[in-house]
CSV table of C-alpha atoms in Angstrom, one decimal:
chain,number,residue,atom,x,y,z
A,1,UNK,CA,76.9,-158.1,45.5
A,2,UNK,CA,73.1,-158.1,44.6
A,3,UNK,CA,72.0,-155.5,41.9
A,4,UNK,CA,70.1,-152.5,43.5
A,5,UNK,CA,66.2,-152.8,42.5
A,6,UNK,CA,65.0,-149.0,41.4
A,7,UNK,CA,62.1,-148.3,40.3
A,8,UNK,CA,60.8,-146.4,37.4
A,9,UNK,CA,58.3,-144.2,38.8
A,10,UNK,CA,57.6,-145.4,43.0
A,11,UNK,CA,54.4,-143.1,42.1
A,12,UNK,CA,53.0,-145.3,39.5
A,13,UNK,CA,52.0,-148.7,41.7
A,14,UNK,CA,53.1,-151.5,39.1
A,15,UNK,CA,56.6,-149.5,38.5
A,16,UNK,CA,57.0,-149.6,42.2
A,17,UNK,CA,59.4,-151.0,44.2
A,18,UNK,CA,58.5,-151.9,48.3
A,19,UNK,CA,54.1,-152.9,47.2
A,20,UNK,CA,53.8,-155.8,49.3
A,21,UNK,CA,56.2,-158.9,48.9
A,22,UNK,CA,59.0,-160.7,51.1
A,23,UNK,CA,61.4,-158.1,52.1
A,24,UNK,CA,62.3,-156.3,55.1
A,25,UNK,CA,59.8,-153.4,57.0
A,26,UNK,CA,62.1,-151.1,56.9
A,27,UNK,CA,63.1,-148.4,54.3
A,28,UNK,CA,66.4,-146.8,54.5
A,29,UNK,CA,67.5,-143.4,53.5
A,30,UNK,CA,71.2,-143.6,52.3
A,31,UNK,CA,71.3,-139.9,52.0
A,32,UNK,CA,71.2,-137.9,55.2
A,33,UNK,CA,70.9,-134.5,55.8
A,34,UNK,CA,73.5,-131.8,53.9
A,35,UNK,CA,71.9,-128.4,55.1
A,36,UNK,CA,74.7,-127.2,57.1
A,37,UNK,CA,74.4,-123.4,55.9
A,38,UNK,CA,70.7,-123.9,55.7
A,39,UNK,CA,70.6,-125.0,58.9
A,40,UNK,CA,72.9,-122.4,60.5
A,41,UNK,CA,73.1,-119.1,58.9
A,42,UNK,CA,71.3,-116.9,60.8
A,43,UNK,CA,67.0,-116.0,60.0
A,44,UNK,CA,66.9,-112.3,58.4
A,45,UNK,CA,64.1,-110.7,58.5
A,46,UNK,CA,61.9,-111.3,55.3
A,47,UNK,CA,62.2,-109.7,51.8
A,48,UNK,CA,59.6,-108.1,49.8
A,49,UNK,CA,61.4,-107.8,46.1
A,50,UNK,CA,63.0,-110.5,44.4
A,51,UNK,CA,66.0,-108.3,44.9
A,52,UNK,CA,66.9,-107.0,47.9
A,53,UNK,CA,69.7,-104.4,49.3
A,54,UNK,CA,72.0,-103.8,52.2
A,55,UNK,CA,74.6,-101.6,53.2
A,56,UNK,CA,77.7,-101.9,54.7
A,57,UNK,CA,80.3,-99.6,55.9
A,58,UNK,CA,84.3,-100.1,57.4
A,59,UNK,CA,85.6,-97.6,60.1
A,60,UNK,CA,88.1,-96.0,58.4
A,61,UNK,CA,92.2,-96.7,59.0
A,62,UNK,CA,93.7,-94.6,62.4
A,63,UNK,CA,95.9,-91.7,61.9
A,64,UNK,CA,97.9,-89.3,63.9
A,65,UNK,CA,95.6,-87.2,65.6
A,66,UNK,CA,97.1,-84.2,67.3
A,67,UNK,CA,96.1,-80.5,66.7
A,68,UNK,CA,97.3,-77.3,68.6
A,69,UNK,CA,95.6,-75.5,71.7
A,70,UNK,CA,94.0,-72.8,69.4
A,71,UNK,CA,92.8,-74.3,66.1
A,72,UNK,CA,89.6,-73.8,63.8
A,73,UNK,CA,87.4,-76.5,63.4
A,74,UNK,CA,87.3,-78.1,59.5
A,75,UNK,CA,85.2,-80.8,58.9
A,76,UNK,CA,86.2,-83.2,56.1
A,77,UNK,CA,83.5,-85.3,54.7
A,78,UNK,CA,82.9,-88.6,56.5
A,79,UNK,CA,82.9,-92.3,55.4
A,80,UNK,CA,80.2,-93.0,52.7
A,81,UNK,CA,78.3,-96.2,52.4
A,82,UNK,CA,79.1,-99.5,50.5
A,83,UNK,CA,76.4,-101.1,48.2
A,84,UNK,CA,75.3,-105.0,48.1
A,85,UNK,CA,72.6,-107.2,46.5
A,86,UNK,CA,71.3,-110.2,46.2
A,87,UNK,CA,68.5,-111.6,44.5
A,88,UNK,CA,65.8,-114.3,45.7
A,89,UNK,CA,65.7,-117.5,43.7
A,90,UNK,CA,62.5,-119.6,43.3
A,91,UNK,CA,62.7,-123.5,44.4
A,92,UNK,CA,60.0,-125.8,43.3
A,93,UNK,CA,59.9,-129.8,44.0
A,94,UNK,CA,57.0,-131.7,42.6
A,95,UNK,CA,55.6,-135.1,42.8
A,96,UNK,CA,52.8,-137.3,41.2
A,97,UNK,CA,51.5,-140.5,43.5
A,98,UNK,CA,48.3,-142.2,42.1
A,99,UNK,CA,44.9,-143.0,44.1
A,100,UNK,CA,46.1,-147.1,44.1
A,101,UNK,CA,49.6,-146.5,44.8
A,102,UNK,CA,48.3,-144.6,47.9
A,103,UNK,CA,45.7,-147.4,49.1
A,104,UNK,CA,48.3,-150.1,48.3
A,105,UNK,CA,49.2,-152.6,50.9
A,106,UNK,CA,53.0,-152.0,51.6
A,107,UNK,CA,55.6,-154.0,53.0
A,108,UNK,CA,56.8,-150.7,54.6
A,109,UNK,CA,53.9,-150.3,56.7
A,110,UNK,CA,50.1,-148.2,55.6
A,111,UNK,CA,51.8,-144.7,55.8
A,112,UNK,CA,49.6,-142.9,52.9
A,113,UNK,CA,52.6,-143.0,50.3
A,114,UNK,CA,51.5,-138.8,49.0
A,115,UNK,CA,52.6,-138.4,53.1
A,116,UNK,CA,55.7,-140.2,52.5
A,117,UNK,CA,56.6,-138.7,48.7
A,118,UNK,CA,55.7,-135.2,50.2
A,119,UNK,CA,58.4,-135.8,53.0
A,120,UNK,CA,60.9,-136.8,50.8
A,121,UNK,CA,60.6,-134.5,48.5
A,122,UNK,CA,61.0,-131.5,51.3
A,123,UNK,CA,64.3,-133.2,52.0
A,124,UNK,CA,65.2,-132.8,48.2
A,125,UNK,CA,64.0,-129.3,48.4
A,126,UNK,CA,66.6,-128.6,51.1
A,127,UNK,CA,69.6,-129.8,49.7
A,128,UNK,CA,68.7,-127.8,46.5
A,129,UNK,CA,68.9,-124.7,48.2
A,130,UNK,CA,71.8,-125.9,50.0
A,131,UNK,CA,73.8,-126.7,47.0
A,132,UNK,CA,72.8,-122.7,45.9
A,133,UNK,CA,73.9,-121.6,49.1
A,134,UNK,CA,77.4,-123.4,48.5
A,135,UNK,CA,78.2,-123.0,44.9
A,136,UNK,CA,76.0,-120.2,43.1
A,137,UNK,CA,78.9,-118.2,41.9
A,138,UNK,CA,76.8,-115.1,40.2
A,139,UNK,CA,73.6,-112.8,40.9
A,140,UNK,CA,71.2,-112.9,38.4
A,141,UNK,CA,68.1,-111.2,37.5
A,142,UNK,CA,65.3,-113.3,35.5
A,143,UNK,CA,65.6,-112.7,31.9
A,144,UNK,CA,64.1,-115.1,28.9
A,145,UNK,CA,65.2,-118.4,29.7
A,146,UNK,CA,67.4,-117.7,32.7
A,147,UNK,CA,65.5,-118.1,35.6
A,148,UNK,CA,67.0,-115.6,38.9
A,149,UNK,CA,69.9,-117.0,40.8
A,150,UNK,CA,70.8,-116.2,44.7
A,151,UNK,CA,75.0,-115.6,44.6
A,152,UNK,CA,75.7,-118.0,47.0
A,153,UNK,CA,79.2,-118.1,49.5
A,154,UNK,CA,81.4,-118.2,46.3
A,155,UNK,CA,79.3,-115.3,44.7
A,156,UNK,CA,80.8,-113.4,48.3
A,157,UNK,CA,84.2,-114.7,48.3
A,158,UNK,CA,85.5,-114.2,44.9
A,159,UNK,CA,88.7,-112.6,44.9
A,160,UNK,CA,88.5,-109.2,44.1
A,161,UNK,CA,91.4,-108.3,42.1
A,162,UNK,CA,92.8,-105.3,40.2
A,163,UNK,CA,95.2,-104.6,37.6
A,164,UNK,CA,97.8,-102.1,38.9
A,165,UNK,CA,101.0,-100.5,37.1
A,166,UNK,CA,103.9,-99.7,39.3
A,167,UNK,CA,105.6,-96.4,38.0
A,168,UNK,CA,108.9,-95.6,40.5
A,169,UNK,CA,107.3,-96.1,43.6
A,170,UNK,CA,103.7,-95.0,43.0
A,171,UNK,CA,101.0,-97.7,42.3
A,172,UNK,CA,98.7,-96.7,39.9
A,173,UNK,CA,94.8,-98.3,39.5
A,174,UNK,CA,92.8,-98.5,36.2
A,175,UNK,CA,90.0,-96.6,38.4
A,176,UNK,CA,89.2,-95.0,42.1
A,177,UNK,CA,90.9,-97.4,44.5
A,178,UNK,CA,88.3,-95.9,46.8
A,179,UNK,CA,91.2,-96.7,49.7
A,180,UNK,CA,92.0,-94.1,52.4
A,181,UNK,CA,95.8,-93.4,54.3
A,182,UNK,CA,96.3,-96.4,56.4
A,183,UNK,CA,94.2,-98.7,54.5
A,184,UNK,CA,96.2,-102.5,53.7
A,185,UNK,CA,95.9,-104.2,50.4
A,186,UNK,CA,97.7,-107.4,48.9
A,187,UNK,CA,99.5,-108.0,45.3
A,188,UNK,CA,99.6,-110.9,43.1
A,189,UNK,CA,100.2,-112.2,39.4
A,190,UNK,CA,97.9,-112.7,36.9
A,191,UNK,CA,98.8,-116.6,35.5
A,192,UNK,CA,100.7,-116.3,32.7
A,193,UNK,CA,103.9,-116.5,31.2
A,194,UNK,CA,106.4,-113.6,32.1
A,195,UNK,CA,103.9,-112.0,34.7
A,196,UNK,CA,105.6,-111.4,37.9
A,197,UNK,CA,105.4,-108.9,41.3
A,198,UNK,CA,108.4,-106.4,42.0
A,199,UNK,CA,111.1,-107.7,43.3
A,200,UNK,CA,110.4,-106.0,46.8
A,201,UNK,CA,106.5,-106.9,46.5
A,202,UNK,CA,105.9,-110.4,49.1
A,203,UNK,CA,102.2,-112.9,47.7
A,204,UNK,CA,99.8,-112.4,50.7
A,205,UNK,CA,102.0,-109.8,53.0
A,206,UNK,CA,100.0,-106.9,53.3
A,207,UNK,CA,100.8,-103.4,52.1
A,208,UNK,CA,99.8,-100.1,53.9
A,209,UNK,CA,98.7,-97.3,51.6
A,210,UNK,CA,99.1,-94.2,51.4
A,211,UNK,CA,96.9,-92.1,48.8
A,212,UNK,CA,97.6,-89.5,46.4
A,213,UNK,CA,95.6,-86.3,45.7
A,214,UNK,CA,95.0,-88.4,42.2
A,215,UNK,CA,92.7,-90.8,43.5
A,216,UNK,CA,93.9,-93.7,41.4
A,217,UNK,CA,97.5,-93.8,42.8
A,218,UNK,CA,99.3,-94.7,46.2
A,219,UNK,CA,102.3,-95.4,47.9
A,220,UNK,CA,103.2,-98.3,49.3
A,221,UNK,CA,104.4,-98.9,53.2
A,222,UNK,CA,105.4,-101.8,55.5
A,223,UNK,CA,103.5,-100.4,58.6
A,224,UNK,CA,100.3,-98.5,59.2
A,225,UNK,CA,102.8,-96.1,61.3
A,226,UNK,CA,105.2,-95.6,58.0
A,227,UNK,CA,102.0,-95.2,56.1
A,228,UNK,CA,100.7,-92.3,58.3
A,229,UNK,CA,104.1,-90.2,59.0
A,230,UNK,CA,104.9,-91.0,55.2
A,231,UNK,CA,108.4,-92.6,56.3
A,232,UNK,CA,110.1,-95.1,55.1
A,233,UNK,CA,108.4,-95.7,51.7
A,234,UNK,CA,108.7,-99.4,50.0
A,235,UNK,CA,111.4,-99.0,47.1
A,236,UNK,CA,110.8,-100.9,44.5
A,237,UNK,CA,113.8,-101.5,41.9
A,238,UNK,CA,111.5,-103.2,39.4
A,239,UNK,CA,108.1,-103.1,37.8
A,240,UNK,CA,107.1,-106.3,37.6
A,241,UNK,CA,104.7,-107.3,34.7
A,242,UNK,CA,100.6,-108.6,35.1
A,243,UNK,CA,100.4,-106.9,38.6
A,244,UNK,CA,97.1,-107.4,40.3
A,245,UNK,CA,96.0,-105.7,43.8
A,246,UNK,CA,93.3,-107.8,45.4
A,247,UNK,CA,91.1,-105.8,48.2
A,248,UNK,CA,89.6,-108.8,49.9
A,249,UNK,CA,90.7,-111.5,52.2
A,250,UNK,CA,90.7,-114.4,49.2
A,251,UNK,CA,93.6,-115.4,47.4
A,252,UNK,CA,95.4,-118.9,45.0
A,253,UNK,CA,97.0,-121.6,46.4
A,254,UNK,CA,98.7,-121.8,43.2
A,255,UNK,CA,97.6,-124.7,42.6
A,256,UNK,CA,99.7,-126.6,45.2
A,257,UNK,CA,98.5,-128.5,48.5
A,258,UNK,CA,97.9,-125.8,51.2
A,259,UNK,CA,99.5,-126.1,54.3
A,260,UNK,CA,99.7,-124.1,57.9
A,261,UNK,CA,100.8,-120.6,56.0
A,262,UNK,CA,97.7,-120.5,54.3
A,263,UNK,CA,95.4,-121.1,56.7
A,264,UNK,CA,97.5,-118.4,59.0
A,265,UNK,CA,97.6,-116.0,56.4
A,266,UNK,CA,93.8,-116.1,55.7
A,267,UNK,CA,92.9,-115.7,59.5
A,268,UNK,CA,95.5,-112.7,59.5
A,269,UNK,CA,93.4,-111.3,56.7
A,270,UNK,CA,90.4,-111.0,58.3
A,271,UNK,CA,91.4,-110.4,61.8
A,272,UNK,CA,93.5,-107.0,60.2
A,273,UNK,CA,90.0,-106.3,58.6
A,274,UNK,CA,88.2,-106.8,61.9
A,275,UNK,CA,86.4,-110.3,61.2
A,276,UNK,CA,86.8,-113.1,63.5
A,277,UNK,CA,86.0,-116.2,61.7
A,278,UNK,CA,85.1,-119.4,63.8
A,279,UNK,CA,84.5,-122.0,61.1
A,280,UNK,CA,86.7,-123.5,58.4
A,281,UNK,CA,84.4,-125.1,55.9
A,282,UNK,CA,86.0,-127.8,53.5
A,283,UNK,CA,85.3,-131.1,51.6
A,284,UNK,CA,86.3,-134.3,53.8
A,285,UNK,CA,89.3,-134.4,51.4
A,286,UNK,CA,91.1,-131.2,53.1
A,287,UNK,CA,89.8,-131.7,56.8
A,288,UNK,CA,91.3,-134.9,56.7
A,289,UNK,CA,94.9,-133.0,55.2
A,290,UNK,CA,93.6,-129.8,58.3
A,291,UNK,CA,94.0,-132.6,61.0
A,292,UNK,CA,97.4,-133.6,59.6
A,293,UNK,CA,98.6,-130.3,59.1
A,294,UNK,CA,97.9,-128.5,62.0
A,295,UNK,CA,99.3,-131.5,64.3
A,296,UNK,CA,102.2,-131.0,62.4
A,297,UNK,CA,102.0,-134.8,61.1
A,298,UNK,CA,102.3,-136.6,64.8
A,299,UNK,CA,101.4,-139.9,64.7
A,300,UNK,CA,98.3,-141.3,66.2
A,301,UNK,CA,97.4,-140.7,70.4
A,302,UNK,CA,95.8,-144.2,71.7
A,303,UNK,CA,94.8,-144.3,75.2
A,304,UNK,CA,96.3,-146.6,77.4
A,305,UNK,CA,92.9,-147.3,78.7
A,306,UNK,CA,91.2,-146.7,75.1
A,307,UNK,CA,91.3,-149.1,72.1
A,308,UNK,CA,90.4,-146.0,69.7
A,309,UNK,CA,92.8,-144.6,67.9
A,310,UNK,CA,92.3,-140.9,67.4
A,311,UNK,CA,93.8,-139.1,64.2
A,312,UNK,CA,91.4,-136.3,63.9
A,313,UNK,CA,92.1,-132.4,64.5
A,314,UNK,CA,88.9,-129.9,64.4
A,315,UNK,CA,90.2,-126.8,66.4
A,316,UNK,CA,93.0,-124.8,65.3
A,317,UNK,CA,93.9,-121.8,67.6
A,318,UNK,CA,96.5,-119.5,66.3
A,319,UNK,CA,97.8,-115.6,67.4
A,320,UNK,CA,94.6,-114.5,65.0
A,321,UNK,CA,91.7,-116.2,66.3
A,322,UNK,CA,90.4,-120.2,67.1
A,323,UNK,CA,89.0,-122.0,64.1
A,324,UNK,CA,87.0,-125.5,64.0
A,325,UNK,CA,87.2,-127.3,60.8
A,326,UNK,CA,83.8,-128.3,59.6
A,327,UNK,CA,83.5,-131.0,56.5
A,328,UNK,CA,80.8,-130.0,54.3
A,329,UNK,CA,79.4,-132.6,51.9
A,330,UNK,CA,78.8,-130.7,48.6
A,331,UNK,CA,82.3,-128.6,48.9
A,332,UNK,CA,84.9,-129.5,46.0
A,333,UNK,CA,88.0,-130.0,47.1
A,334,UNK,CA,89.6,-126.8,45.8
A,335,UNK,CA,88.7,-124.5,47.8
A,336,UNK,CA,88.4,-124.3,51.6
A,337,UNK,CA,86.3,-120.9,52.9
A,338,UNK,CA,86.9,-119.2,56.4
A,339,UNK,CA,83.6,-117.8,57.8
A,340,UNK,CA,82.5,-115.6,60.2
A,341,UNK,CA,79.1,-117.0,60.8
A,342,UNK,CA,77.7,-113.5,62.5
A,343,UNK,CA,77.6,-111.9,59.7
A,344,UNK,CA,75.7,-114.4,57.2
A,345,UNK,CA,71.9,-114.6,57.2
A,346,UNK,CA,69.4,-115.7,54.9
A,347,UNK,CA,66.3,-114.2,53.6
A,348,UNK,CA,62.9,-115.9,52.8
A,349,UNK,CA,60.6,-113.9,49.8
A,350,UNK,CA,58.4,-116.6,50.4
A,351,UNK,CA,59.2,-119.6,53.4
A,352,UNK,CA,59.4,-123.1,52.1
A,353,UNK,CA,55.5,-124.5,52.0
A,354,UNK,CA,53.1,-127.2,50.1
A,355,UNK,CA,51.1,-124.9,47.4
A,356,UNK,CA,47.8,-125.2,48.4
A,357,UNK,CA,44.2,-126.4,46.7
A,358,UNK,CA,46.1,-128.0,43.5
A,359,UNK,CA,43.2,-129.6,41.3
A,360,UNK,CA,42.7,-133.1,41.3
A,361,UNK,CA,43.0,-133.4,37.4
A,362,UNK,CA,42.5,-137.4,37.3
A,363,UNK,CA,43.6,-140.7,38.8
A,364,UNK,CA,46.5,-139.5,41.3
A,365,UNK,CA,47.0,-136.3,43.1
A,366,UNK,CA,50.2,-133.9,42.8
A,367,UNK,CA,51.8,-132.0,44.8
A,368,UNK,CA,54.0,-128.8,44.7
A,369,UNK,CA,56.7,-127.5,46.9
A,370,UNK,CA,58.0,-123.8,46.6
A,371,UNK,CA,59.9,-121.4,47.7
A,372,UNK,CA,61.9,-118.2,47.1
A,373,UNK,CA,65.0,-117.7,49.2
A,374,UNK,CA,68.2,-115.4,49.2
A,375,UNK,CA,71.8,-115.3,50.9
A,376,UNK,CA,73.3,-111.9,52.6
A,377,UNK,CA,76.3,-111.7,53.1
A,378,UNK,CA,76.6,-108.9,55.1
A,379,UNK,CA,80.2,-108.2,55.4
A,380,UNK,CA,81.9,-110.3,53.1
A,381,UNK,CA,85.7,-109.3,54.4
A,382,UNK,CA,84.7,-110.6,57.2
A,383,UNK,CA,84.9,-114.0,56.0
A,384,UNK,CA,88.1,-115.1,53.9
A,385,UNK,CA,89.1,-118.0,51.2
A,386,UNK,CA,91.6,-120.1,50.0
A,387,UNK,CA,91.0,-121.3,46.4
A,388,UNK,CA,92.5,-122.7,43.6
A,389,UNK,CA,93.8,-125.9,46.1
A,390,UNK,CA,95.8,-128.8,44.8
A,391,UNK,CA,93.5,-132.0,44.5
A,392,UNK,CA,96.2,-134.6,46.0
């Protein structure tokens, strides 16, 4: 196979490769578009701050509502408000083509080559803001040296987990659970050796609550109905060690391959929490292990009348919703995310443009691409994940 010629700099013209010899017209770009989320999250309106706010708010749990025919009125107080941010990251692409390289007869064709760099370079600009909107895993403010970072999906979908202590049958927090009566919430155990769940306590089977007048402890119930009547309250004969409650609809695939149950369990999550997501985004790795598992492992369909054989699964439709496997180029194949694309939108401090009227400081001309963007996530337990996947 023939070496690959790169150049050095394609802005400086005798360090460029494609100035006018024997070789084909045409230029190919090996690297296509990878802007899914870009591309489809939904247009917020625009920010102005760097950081910007939201709120969101669940309807609380059903109860038992029945009063008698003459009763006084007593108001309790009502559902407060839930807190998010997010902060606006700035994006800048640059590029340098001299006054000769632009005048240059090309085998390519006489396209002005600034044109050409300047298109190029807004292609590179997008998947950088794509590859934040995938991976950013924190929220940070500017500070010396550390330039602001949007949280991207993973910033949205970590697992939000609590230690717990289990004393008889009452669960007890570090802090306000903040949960109400009828509320669900799932258990797991930190890694580690000797760190286990009661006996009684099921990884990813949901647990109604039932609060205490303490606000850090509960009770724990199979069904929202036990929960509310306070029957039937889940006995537990041990304590188990390294408990953690986790409040959100992401959890470990212990480091194993995932199968069926996981994907089942997820959906379940977020339906019981009144999401509905649509999309299953993964790395090409797991859609290829989604198409095997959700048909079960049947061999290949060929048409009688078709010389195609067709391996490939994208819809999955279970008793919690219909999801369509998507394969997303810069996802690792650890981790496969569940989203319920209403609820994800981004927001543009500044739009993507050219910076205008940069000085001609010599023999070439620059040029600058900026812009300052931010993910919302605006209900995150909408949207679940299944991390922690076995690379296989």
């Amino acid at each position: 196979m023939p070496l690959v010629a790169r150049s050095v700099s394609q802005s400086t013209t005798y360090e460029a490769v494609g100035t006018k010899d024997d070789f084909s017209s045409l230029i190919t770009n090996i690297d296509p578009e990878s802007t899914f989320f870009l591309t489809n999250f939904k247009r917020e309106s625009n920010v102005n701050s760097l950081k910007f706010n939201w709120f969101t708010e669940g309807l609380e749990p059903p109860g038992e509502n029945a009063h008698p025919e003459e009763t006084d009125f007593k108001a309790g107080k009502v559902g407060s408000l839930a807190q998010w941010d997010n902060r606006c990251q700035h994006f800048i692409n640059s590029g340098r083509v001299t006054d000769a390289q632009k005048i240059h007869a090309k085998q390519y064709g006489q396209q002005n080559e600034l044109v050409r760099q300047q298109g190029r370079t807004f292609k590179k600009h997008a998947r950088d803001i794509e590859y934040a909107l995938v991976l950013n895993s924190i929220s940070r403010d500017e500070s010396p040296g550390n330039p602001a970072l949007t949280g991207g999906i993973r910033y949205f979908l970590e697992e939000e987990a609590e230690d717990v202590t289990f004393t008889g049958n009452v669960c007890v927090c570090t802090a306000d659970h903040k949960l109400d009566t009828g509320d669900f919430v799932y258990f797991k155990a930190k890694p580690g050796t000797g760190n286990k769940l009661p006996t009684e306590i099921v990884t990813n089977l949901s647990y109604y609550i039932r609060k205490d007048t303490d606000p850090k402890k509960f009770t724990l119930f199979n069904s929202l109905d036990d929960a509310i009547k306070n029957v039937n309250q889940v006995t537990l004969s041990t304590a188990g060690q390294g408990v953690q409650m986790v409040k959100n609809n992401v959890f470990s695939a212990g480091g194993e391959l995932f199968t069926e149950e996981h994907i089942n369990d997820c959906m379940e999550m977020c339906f019981k929490r009144g999401g509905n997501p649509t999309l299953a985004v993964m790395s090409g790795r797991c859609k290829r292990r989604f198409s095997k598992v959700v048909t079960g492992n049947a061999e290949k369909q060929r048409s009688s009348k078709d010389k195609t054989a067709v391996n490939i699964t994208d819809v999955y439709e279970s008793d919690f919703g219909v999801i369509q496997a998507h394969v997303h180029r810069l996802y690792p194949d650890t981790v496969i995310d569940l989203l319920d694309m209403s609820y994800w939108g981004i927001r543009w401090f500044q739009p993507t443009h050219e910076v205008p009227n940069l000085p001609k400081k010599g023999s070439y001309e620059e040029f600058v691409i900026e812009s300052w963007v931010g993910l919302q996530g605006t209900q995150p337990k909408a949207s679940g994940s299944i991390y922690n996947i076995k690379r296989a």
